């Protein structure tokens, strides 16, 4: 190993020739983000907050944080520890919003939102990190469906979607969470199935050795040792990375299960919307794509997409990242929900690649018709047709109600989209018992 210490890594985004480490191919956070301003290096067994919290398992990671299951050594039981990257740890909107919810929202009203139990600052080689303590939660609505016993073992031709009773309960509970936030002047900003989490089945009575993640490279629960390209010892990264292990085996999904809306990392007060949203591609509303407009009605649009997805088991808009992702999405919107209104359509700079001056569709080839090629036309499938093709577990009358509900929510004019409270008063939601 080289004797001279390595230089301090840069605190901004990397360019290719600044890479420090051998690549790690496991599903973990990017190792190069262990730098000043970035992630705090954590290994299993680390303790935080003056010996109060001992890390025993990694639950997951995101662009701005890692999340760990920790044993609370002072109060017994377990907590989730979210350790933010240091460059956003000063005073994050997420923290202000979590504090605000704790102060203003009654516990009953906020029962479907993960609540802040505590917070502290931790100093490490990459700076000062804000650490948020909350109740540990199970997998997200996105992934829990794969854990349901009826889909094990997986068979060809299986429709992997929640039973109708579960789907309706998830929808109502997540809508109640949204109503609570909006009622207190807060937009979630990243309302999607990956941020709706199942609660656990009495985890505090579970022995630690059943929950503890093994330091096992062969089983791929941790990565091989983190190694610098120059062979030197690195003081900004951990010895190894952990693969996230959600608490699926300890999750309750039986009668009366509960879900909670989590991750306020994209949340904002109505009075102070961000300039750049964190919305996944397929969930963007048309005004966001075309004008960059951000307000609380985007949450409602996202809910309409979730309603379609949970009942049918497939997304309404499936938009892969590409140079033409906006065109792809706008063409899908037009097919599923009808022609865009003039005030939106005029912002679509590349619309002439697909529409005649009279706004008749003549080409669906992304990027336009290549010289010497014929335009490409594909069958236009409406939202209702796609819904029926998925053959959801509803009778005709209920299917008609749900499609009408989706239409009511997914309106091109944001001002006409119903509020979460108004959607909750729809007869279809009133009939759902949670």
Coordinates of C-alpha atoms in Angstrom, one line a residue:
X1 CA 0.0 0.0 0.0
X2 CA 1.3 3.4 -0.9
X3 CA 2.8 5.4 2.0
X4 CA 1.8 9.0 1.1
X5 CA -1.8 9.9 2.1
X6 CA -4.3 10.4 -0.8
X7 CA -5.5 13.9 -1.7
X8 CA -8.9 15.0 -0.4
X9 CA -11.5 14.2 -3.1
X10 CA -13.4 17.0 -4.8
X11 CA -16.8 18.0 -3.2
X12 CA -18.7 18.4 -6.5
X13 CA -19.9 16.1 -9.2
X14 CA -17.2 13.9 -10.7
X15 CA -15.6 13.9 -14.1
X16 CA -14.5 10.5 -15.4
X17 CA -10.8 10.9 -14.7
X18 CA -11.4 11.7 -11.0
X19 CA -12.8 8.3 -10.1
X20 CA -11.1 6.9 -7.0
X21 CA -12.4 3.4 -6.6
X22 CA -12.7 0.0 -8.3
X23 CA -16.3 -0.2 -9.4
X24 CA -18.9 -2.0 -7.3
X25 CA -21.6 -3.8 -9.2
X26 CA -24.0 -4.6 -6.4
X27 CA -27.3 -2.6 -6.0
X28 CA -25.8 0.0 -3.6
X29 CA -25.3 3.8 -3.5
X30 CA -22.5 5.0 -5.8
X31 CA -19.2 4.6 -4.1
X32 CA -17.7 7.8 -5.6
X33 CA -20.3 9.8 -3.6
X34 CA -18.3 9.1 -0.5
X35 CA -16.5 12.4 -0.6
X36 CA -16.7 15.8 1.3
X37 CA -20.3 16.9 1.0
X38 CA -21.5 13.4 0.3
X39 CA -22.6 10.3 2.2
X40 CA -21.3 9.5 5.7
X41 CA -19.4 6.2 5.7
X42 CA -21.3 3.6 7.8
X43 CA -20.6 -0.1 8.5
X44 CA -22.7 -2.5 10.5
X45 CA -22.2 -2.1 14.2
X46 CA -21.5 1.7 14.1
X47 CA -23.1 3.7 16.9
X48 CA -24.6 7.2 16.7
X49 CA -25.9 10.0 19.0
X50 CA -23.5 9.4 21.9
X51 CA -24.0 5.6 21.9
X52 CA -27.8 5.7 21.6
X53 CA -28.3 4.0 18.2
X54 CA -26.4 0.9 17.0
X55 CA -26.7 0.2 13.2
X56 CA -27.7 -3.5 12.5
X57 CA -29.1 -3.5 9.0
X58 CA -29.3 -1.3 5.9
X59 CA -32.8 -0.6 4.7
X60 CA -32.1 1.4 1.6
X61 CA -30.4 4.4 -0.1
X62 CA -31.3 7.3 -2.3
X63 CA -29.5 10.1 -4.0
X64 CA -29.3 12.2 -0.8
X65 CA -29.3 9.7 2.0
X66 CA -28.7 6.2 3.3
X67 CA -31.3 4.6 5.6
X68 CA -30.5 2.1 8.4
X69 CA -32.2 0.0 11.0
X70 CA -30.7 0.8 14.4
X71 CA -31.2 -0.6 17.9
X72 CA -32.2 2.1 20.3
X73 CA -29.9 1.2 23.2
X74 CA -31.4 3.8 25.6
X75 CA -35.1 3.2 25.1
X76 CA -34.9 -0.4 23.7
X77 CA -36.7 -1.2 20.4
X78 CA -35.7 -0.2 16.9
X79 CA -35.7 2.9 14.8
X80 CA -35.0 3.9 11.2
X81 CA -32.0 6.2 10.9
X82 CA -31.9 8.3 7.8
X83 CA -28.4 9.9 7.3
X84 CA -28.4 12.8 4.9
X85 CA -25.5 13.7 2.7
X86 CA -23.7 16.6 4.3
X87 CA -24.1 19.1 1.5
X88 CA -27.9 19.3 2.1
X89 CA -27.7 18.8 5.9
X90 CA -27.7 22.5 6.8
X91 CA -31.4 23.1 7.2
X92 CA -33.3 21.0 4.8
X93 CA -36.9 21.6 3.8
X94 CA -37.6 18.0 4.6
X95 CA -36.7 18.6 8.2
X96 CA -38.7 21.8 8.5
X97 CA -41.7 20.0 7.0
X98 CA -41.4 17.0 9.3
X99 CA -41.2 19.3 12.3
X100 CA -44.2 21.3 11.1
X101 CA -46.3 18.1 10.7
X102 CA -45.3 17.0 14.3
X103 CA -46.3 20.5 15.6
X104 CA -49.6 21.1 13.7
X105 CA -51.1 17.8 12.6
X106 CA -53.0 15.8 15.2
X107 CA -51.7 12.2 15.5
X108 CA -55.0 10.8 14.2
X109 CA -55.0 13.0 11.1
X110 CA -51.3 12.2 10.4
X111 CA -51.6 8.5 11.1
X112 CA -50.7 7.6 7.5
X113 CA -47.5 9.7 7.4
X114 CA -44.2 8.4 8.8
X115 CA -43.4 10.7 11.7
X116 CA -40.2 12.2 13.0
X117 CA -39.2 10.7 16.3
X118 CA -36.0 12.7 16.7
X119 CA -33.0 14.3 14.9
X120 CA -29.3 14.9 15.6
X121 CA -26.2 16.0 13.8
X122 CA -23.3 13.6 13.3
X123 CA -19.8 14.8 12.2
X124 CA -17.7 12.6 10.0
X125 CA -14.9 12.7 7.4
X126 CA -17.3 14.1 4.8
X127 CA -18.8 16.9 6.9
X128 CA -21.8 17.4 9.3
X129 CA -24.7 15.1 8.5
X130 CA -28.3 15.6 9.7
X131 CA -29.7 12.3 11.0
X132 CA -33.5 11.8 11.1
X133 CA -34.9 9.2 13.4
X134 CA -38.3 7.6 12.6
X135 CA -40.2 4.4 13.1
X136 CA -38.9 1.5 11.0
X137 CA -41.1 0.6 8.1
X138 CA -41.5 -2.3 5.7
X139 CA -41.1 -2.5 1.9
X140 CA -42.8 0.0 -0.4
X141 CA -46.0 -0.6 -2.3
X142 CA -43.8 -0.9 -5.4
X143 CA -42.0 -4.0 -4.1
X144 CA -44.3 -5.6 -1.5
X145 CA -46.6 -7.0 -4.2
X146 CA -43.7 -9.4 -5.2
X147 CA -43.6 -10.7 -1.6
X148 CA -47.3 -11.8 -1.4
X149 CA -47.6 -15.6 -1.0
X150 CA -50.0 -16.0 -3.9
X151 CA -47.1 -15.0 -6.3
X152 CA -44.7 -17.6 -4.9
X153 CA -43.4 -19.4 -6.8
X154 CA -43.7 -17.1 -9.8
X155 CA -45.4 -18.8 -12.7
X156 CA -45.5 -17.7 -16.3
X157 CA -48.6 -15.6 -17.2
X158 CA -49.3 -14.5 -13.6
X159 CA -50.7 -11.0 -13.2
X160 CA -48.6 -9.5 -10.5
X161 CA -50.9 -7.0 -8.8
X162 CA -52.5 -6.4 -5.5
X163 CA -55.8 -8.1 -4.7
X164 CA -58.6 -5.6 -5.2
X165 CA -59.2 -5.3 -1.4
X166 CA -55.6 -4.4 -0.8
X167 CA -55.3 -2.0 -3.7
X168 CA -58.4 -0.1 -2.5
X169 CA -57.1 0.1 1.0
X170 CA -53.6 1.3 -0.1
X171 CA -55.3 4.0 -2.3
X172 CA -57.5 5.3 0.5
X173 CA -54.8 5.4 3.1
X174 CA -52.3 7.2 0.8
X175 CA -55.0 9.6 -0.2
X176 CA -55.7 10.3 3.5
X177 CA -52.0 11.0 4.0
X178 CA -52.1 13.4 1.0
X179 CA -55.2 15.2 2.4
X180 CA -53.4 15.7 5.7
X181 CA -50.4 17.2 4.0
X182 CA -52.4 19.5 1.7
X183 CA -54.7 20.5 4.6
X184 CA -51.5 21.8 6.3
X185 CA -50.2 23.6 3.2
X186 CA -47.6 21.0 2.3
X187 CA -47.2 19.2 -1.1
X188 CA -45.4 15.8 -1.1
X189 CA -43.6 16.5 -4.4
X190 CA -42.7 12.8 -5.0
X191 CA -46.0 10.9 -4.5
X192 CA -45.4 7.5 -6.0
X193 CA -45.7 3.8 -5.0
X194 CA -42.0 3.7 -4.0
X195 CA -42.7 6.2 -1.2
X196 CA -45.7 4.5 0.3
X197 CA -44.5 2.0 2.9
X198 CA -46.1 -0.9 4.8
X199 CA -46.0 -0.9 8.5
X200 CA -44.3 -3.8 10.4
X201 CA -45.7 -6.5 12.6
X202 CA -44.5 -5.7 16.1
X203 CA -40.9 -5.5 15.3
X204 CA -39.8 -4.4 18.8
X205 CA -40.4 -7.9 20.2
X206 CA -38.2 -9.4 17.4
X207 CA -34.7 -10.5 18.7
X208 CA -31.8 -8.5 17.2
X209 CA -30.1 -11.6 15.8
X210 CA -33.1 -12.2 13.5
X211 CA -32.8 -8.6 12.1
X212 CA -29.1 -8.2 12.0
X213 CA -27.5 -8.1 8.5
X214 CA -24.6 -10.5 8.0
X215 CA -21.2 -9.2 6.9
X216 CA -21.2 -11.8 4.1
X217 CA -19.6 -11.0 0.8
X218 CA -20.4 -14.5 -0.7
X219 CA -24.1 -14.0 0.1
X220 CA -23.9 -10.5 -1.4
X221 CA -25.3 -8.8 1.7
X222 CA -22.2 -6.6 1.6
X223 CA -19.8 -5.7 -1.2
X224 CA -16.2 -6.8 -1.5
X225 CA -13.8 -4.4 0.2
X226 CA -13.9 -0.9 -1.2
X227 CA -10.5 -0.4 -3.0
X228 CA -8.9 2.8 -4.4
X229 CA -7.5 2.7 -7.9
X230 CA -4.2 4.0 -6.6
X231 CA -4.0 1.4 -3.8
X232 CA -4.0 4.0 -1.0
X233 CA -6.2 3.8 2.1
X234 CA -9.3 6.0 1.8
X235 CA -10.6 7.9 4.8
X236 CA -13.8 9.2 3.2
X237 CA -15.5 5.8 2.2
X238 CA -16.5 2.8 4.3
X239 CA -14.6 -0.5 4.3
X240 CA -17.5 -2.0 2.4
X241 CA -21.0 -1.1 1.1
X242 CA -24.1 -2.8 2.3
X243 CA -26.9 -4.0 0.1
X244 CA -30.3 -2.7 1.3
X245 CA -32.4 -5.4 2.9
X246 CA -36.0 -4.2 3.4
X247 CA -37.9 -5.7 6.3
X248 CA -40.3 -7.8 4.1
X249 CA -40.3 -10.9 6.4
X250 CA -41.5 -8.7 9.3
X251 CA -44.2 -6.8 7.4
X252 CA -47.9 -7.1 8.1
X253 CA -50.1 -7.3 5.1
X254 CA -53.2 -9.2 6.5
X255 CA -56.6 -7.8 7.3
X256 CA -56.4 -4.2 8.6
X257 CA -52.8 -3.7 7.3
X258 CA -51.5 -0.1 7.3
X259 CA -49.4 1.9 4.9
X260 CA -47.8 5.3 5.4
X261 CA -46.6 8.0 3.1
X262 CA -42.8 8.5 3.6
X263 CA -39.8 10.4 2.3
X264 CA -40.4 14.1 2.5
X265 CA -37.2 14.8 0.5
X266 CA -39.2 16.3 -2.3
X267 CA -41.9 18.0 -0.2
X268 CA -42.5 21.7 -0.1
X269 CA -44.8 24.3 1.4
X270 CA -47.4 25.5 -1.1
X271 CA -46.0 29.0 -0.7
X272 CA -42.5 28.0 -1.7
X273 CA -42.5 25.4 -4.6
X274 CA -39.1 24.2 -5.8
X275 CA -37.7 25.1 -9.2
X276 CA -36.7 21.5 -10.0
X277 CA -39.0 18.6 -9.1
X278 CA -38.0 15.0 -8.2
X279 CA -41.0 13.4 -10.0
X280 CA -40.3 10.1 -11.9
X281 CA -40.6 10.5 -15.7
X282 CA -43.9 8.6 -16.2
X283 CA -45.7 10.5 -13.4
X284 CA -45.0 14.0 -14.7
X285 CA -48.1 16.1 -15.4
X286 CA -48.3 17.8 -18.8
X287 CA -47.8 21.3 -17.5
X288 CA -44.6 20.2 -15.7
X289 CA -43.2 18.7 -19.0
X290 CA -44.1 21.7 -21.1
X291 CA -43.9 24.8 -18.8
X292 CA -42.0 23.6 -15.7
X293 CA -45.0 24.6 -13.6
X294 CA -44.8 23.1 -10.1
X295 CA -47.7 23.2 -7.5
X296 CA -49.6 20.9 -5.2
X297 CA -51.9 19.7 -8.0
X298 CA -49.0 17.6 -9.3
X299 CA -49.6 15.3 -6.2
X300 CA -53.2 14.9 -7.4
X301 CA -52.0 14.0 -10.9
X302 CA -49.6 11.4 -9.5
X303 CA -52.5 9.9 -7.4
X304 CA -54.6 9.5 -10.6
X305 CA -51.7 7.6 -12.1
X306 CA -51.4 5.4 -9.0
X307 CA -55.1 4.7 -9.0
X308 CA -54.8 3.3 -12.5
X309 CA -51.6 1.3 -11.7
X310 CA -52.8 -0.3 -8.5
X311 CA -56.1 -1.5 -10.0
X312 CA -54.7 -2.7 -13.3
X313 CA -51.2 -3.8 -12.2
X314 CA -49.5 -1.7 -14.9
X315 CA -48.4 1.9 -15.2
X316 CA -50.6 4.3 -17.2
X317 CA -47.5 5.9 -18.8
X318 CA -44.3 3.9 -19.3
X319 CA -41.6 6.4 -20.4
X320 CA -38.0 5.1 -20.7
X321 CA -35.3 7.8 -20.3
X322 CA -34.1 9.0 -23.8
X323 CA -33.3 12.1 -25.8
X324 CA -37.0 12.2 -26.8
X325 CA -38.6 11.3 -23.4
X326 CA -40.7 14.5 -23.4
X327 CA -42.1 13.8 -26.9
X328 CA -42.7 10.2 -25.9
X329 CA -44.7 11.2 -22.9
X330 CA -46.7 13.9 -24.7
X331 CA -47.6 11.5 -27.4
X332 CA -48.7 8.9 -24.8
X333 CA -50.8 11.6 -23.0
X334 CA -52.5 12.5 -26.3
X335 CA -53.3 8.8 -26.9
X336 CA -54.5 8.0 -23.4
X337 CA -56.3 11.1 -22.4
X338 CA -57.0 13.1 -25.7
X339 CA -55.7 16.2 -27.4
X340 CA -53.7 18.7 -25.3
X341 CA -55.4 22.1 -24.9
X342 CA -54.1 24.8 -27.1
X343 CA -52.4 26.8 -24.3
X344 CA -50.3 23.7 -23.5
X345 CA -49.8 22.5 -27.0
X346 CA -48.2 25.7 -28.1
X347 CA -45.3 25.1 -25.7
X348 CA -44.5 21.8 -27.4
X349 CA -41.6 23.0 -29.5
X350 CA -41.1 19.8 -31.5
X351 CA -44.9 19.1 -32.1
X352 CA -44.4 19.6 -35.9
X353 CA -42.4 16.3 -36.0
X354 CA -45.7 14.5 -35.2
X355 CA -48.6 16.7 -36.0
X356 CA -49.8 18.6 -39.1
X357 CA -50.5 22.4 -38.8
X358 CA -54.2 21.4 -38.3
X359 CA -53.0 19.2 -35.3
X360 CA -53.7 15.9 -37.0
X361 CA -51.3 13.1 -35.9
X362 CA -49.3 11.9 -38.8
X363 CA -46.1 10.3 -37.2
X364 CA -45.3 8.5 -34.0
X365 CA -41.6 7.9 -34.7
X366 CA -39.7 9.7 -31.9
X367 CA -37.4 12.4 -33.3
X368 CA -39.4 12.7 -36.5
X369 CA -39.3 11.0 -39.9
X370 CA -35.8 10.3 -41.2
X371 CA -35.0 11.4 -44.8
X372 CA -36.3 8.8 -47.3
X373 CA -38.4 7.0 -44.6
X374 CA -42.2 6.8 -44.2
X375 CA -43.9 8.2 -41.1
X376 CA -44.7 5.6 -38.4
X377 CA -48.2 5.3 -37.2
X378 CA -49.2 3.2 -34.2
X379 CA -52.6 2.4 -32.8
X380 CA -53.8 5.0 -30.3
X381 CA -55.0 3.3 -27.1
X382 CA -57.1 5.4 -24.7
X383 CA -56.9 5.1 -20.9
X384 CA -60.2 3.3 -20.8
X385 CA -59.2 0.8 -23.4
X386 CA -55.9 0.1 -21.7
X387 CA -57.7 -0.3 -18.4
X388 CA -60.1 -2.9 -19.9
X389 CA -57.2 -4.7 -21.6
X390 CA -55.6 -5.3 -18.2
X391 CA -58.8 -7.1 -17.2
X392 CA -58.9 -5.8 -13.6
X393 CA -60.8 -7.8 -10.9
X394 CA -63.9 -5.5 -11.1
X395 CA -67.4 -6.0 -12.4
X396 CA -68.5 -3.7 -15.2
X397 CA -70.3 -1.2 -13.0
X398 CA -67.3 -0.7 -10.7
X399 CA -64.9 -0.6 -13.6
X400 CA -67.0 2.2 -15.1
X401 CA -66.8 4.1 -11.7
X402 CA -63.0 3.8 -11.5
X403 CA -62.4 4.9 -15.1
X404 CA -64.6 8.0 -14.5
X405 CA -62.7 8.7 -11.3
X406 CA -59.4 8.6 -13.1
X407 CA -60.7 10.9 -15.8
X408 CA -61.9 13.3 -13.1
X409 CA -58.5 13.4 -11.5
X410 CA -56.3 13.5 -14.6
X411 CA -57.5 16.8 -16.0
X412 CA -55.2 18.8 -18.2
X413 CA -56.2 22.0 -16.4
X414 CA -54.6 21.9 -13.0
X415 CA -57.3 24.2 -11.5
X416 CA -60.0 21.6 -12.3
X417 CA -58.2 18.7 -10.6
X418 CA -60.1 17.8 -7.4
X419 CA -58.4 18.1 -4.0
X420 CA -57.5 15.0 -2.0
X421 CA -60.3 15.7 0.4
X422 CA -62.8 16.0 -2.5
X423 CA -61.6 12.7 -4.0
X424 CA -62.0 11.1 -0.6
X425 CA -65.7 12.1 -0.6
X426 CA -66.3 10.2 -3.8
X427 CA -68.8 7.3 -3.2
X428 CA -66.2 4.8 -4.4
X429 CA -63.7 5.9 -1.7
X430 CA -66.5 6.2 1.0
X431 CA -67.2 2.5 0.5
X432 CA -63.6 1.5 1.3
X433 CA -63.0 0.5 4.9
X434 CA -59.5 1.0 6.2

